[in-house]
Amino acid sequence: MKKTFMPTVQTRDELEALQLKGLQWTVNHAYNGSPVYKAKMDDSGVRPGDIRSLYDLDKLPFTTSKDLQNGYPFPLLSVPFEKVVRIHASSGTTGKRKVLCYTQKDIEDWTHFFARCYEMAQLTQEDRIQIAVGYGVWTAGAGFQLGCEAFGAMAIPAGPGNLDMQCEFLIDFQTTVMCCTASMGLLMAEEVNKRGIKDKINLKKMIFGSERSSDAMRKRIGDLLGIEHMFDIPGMTELYGPGTGLDCAYHTGIHYWADYYILEILDPETLKTVPEGETGEMVVTTLRKEAVPLIRYRTRDLTRLIPGECPCGSILPRHDRILGRSDDMIIFRAVNIYPGQIDHVLSGIDEIGSEFQIILDRKKDGKDYMTIKVERNEGVDKSQDSDLSKRISTQIKKEILVSGNVELLDYGSLPRSERKSKRVFDNRDND
Ligand code: ZN
């Protein structure tokens, strides 16, 4: 029989039973293993024995990135040090970097569900996977690599950047799958196009990590490379690393590994569950994590659950792509805006490219003004600018309820980056 990495349970009921068992184990383990978790639970008046059903989850206190920072360098450690076999750290763009410990079993669990991502993407052992993500103390390289080997495909550990070498590998090794950020995917697609090597390569799928890919970006990459599928792989260092879910070939949302963690979607203000299908903050509780279990960890990432069944028949529930971070929210003339919403509007307009910038200014009249810089697509003439900018601002007004000034630029004039592109420039004094 073909080896599978899919869940051992077959129905939603069995999945919930597995979740309850995992939740009870986790709460017990954290309470007895970590003085910080014990104190937090004692303060909230909840004991491990109080968790009798999944509904009891909301009795548990939240964990935040502050808890990780306070315990630097080895926060929330719930096992003795001799059980720790590895650490990883986040790149530390916001505040102090987060360091997470892993036991051998944590590494094995992560490897197993990462292999599941490749299975979900319908790869086979014949596939050759060019892993163009960062190798080092962060989780990306190790995750993609170990998952690939456990799955049984061929790993090409290329690392990020170095377009010359990436193109050489695509041709020489006949790579079938490339893993990278969406921004790097776009750079690669443009490079392959520029060099005219599309006929010499064998690329069929791309898996994008660490940054959400916009519809426009995916469309551009797909057009340039003529590939079959592009997948989004979510993940964060706190929750093992990348690979905590993947969209299936129907691309109706990201199936997430509910046999490894519980996902709640909460209103970031009230901290109550939002109705199914509405956007809120992702809050995760791990079910098997030993070294650093997470209990109701507030990720700050925004998404929504997708109701109903996926046509693929998987029992694994789905969440939408990450809409943004609750920290990235812009307040503009009393309206809450996420950059992802602007991206979504722009994606629906064919005449413009996938890159954009949002610039916020406060003028002498004391009012805030928003300028959105976008690129005309290749082959689109300047003479259409005034029509086009009017159409874009009307659409933004209609969907996001704010007015902005749209500035059109030549194709290729906004900066491209291999990592996350900075899109919001807020020049308002906030005093
Ligand atoms: Zn599916």
CSV table of C-alpha atoms and ligand atoms in Angstrom, one decimal, residues 120 246-255 309-318, ligand 1:
chain,number,residue,atom,x,y,z
A,120,MET,CA,-1.7,17.2,-0.4
A,246,LEU,CA,-1.9,23.4,2.4
A,247,ASP,CA,-4.6,24.0,-0.1
A,248,CYS,CA,-5.5,20.9,-2.1
A,249,ALA,CA,-5.6,20.8,-5.9
A,250,TYR,CA,-9.1,22.3,-5.9
A,251,HIS,CA,-7.6,25.5,-4.3
A,252,THR,CA,-10.7,26.2,-2.2
A,253,GLY,CA,-8.8,27.2,0.9
A,254,ILE,CA,-6.0,25.9,3.0
A,255,HIS,CA,-6.7,22.5,4.7
A,309,GLU,CA,-17.0,20.4,2.7
A,310,CYS,CA,-14.1,20.6,0.1
A,311,PRO,CA,-14.8,18.8,-3.2
A,312,CYS,CA,-11.7,16.7,-2.5
A,313,GLY,CA,-13.5,15.0,0.3
A,314,SER,CA,-10.9,15.5,3.0
A,315,ILE,CA,-12.1,15.8,6.6
A,316,LEU,CA,-9.5,18.3,7.3
A,317,PRO,CA,-11.1,21.7,7.8
A,318,ARG,CA,-10.1,24.8,5.8
B,1,ZN,ZN,-9.6,19.9,-0.6
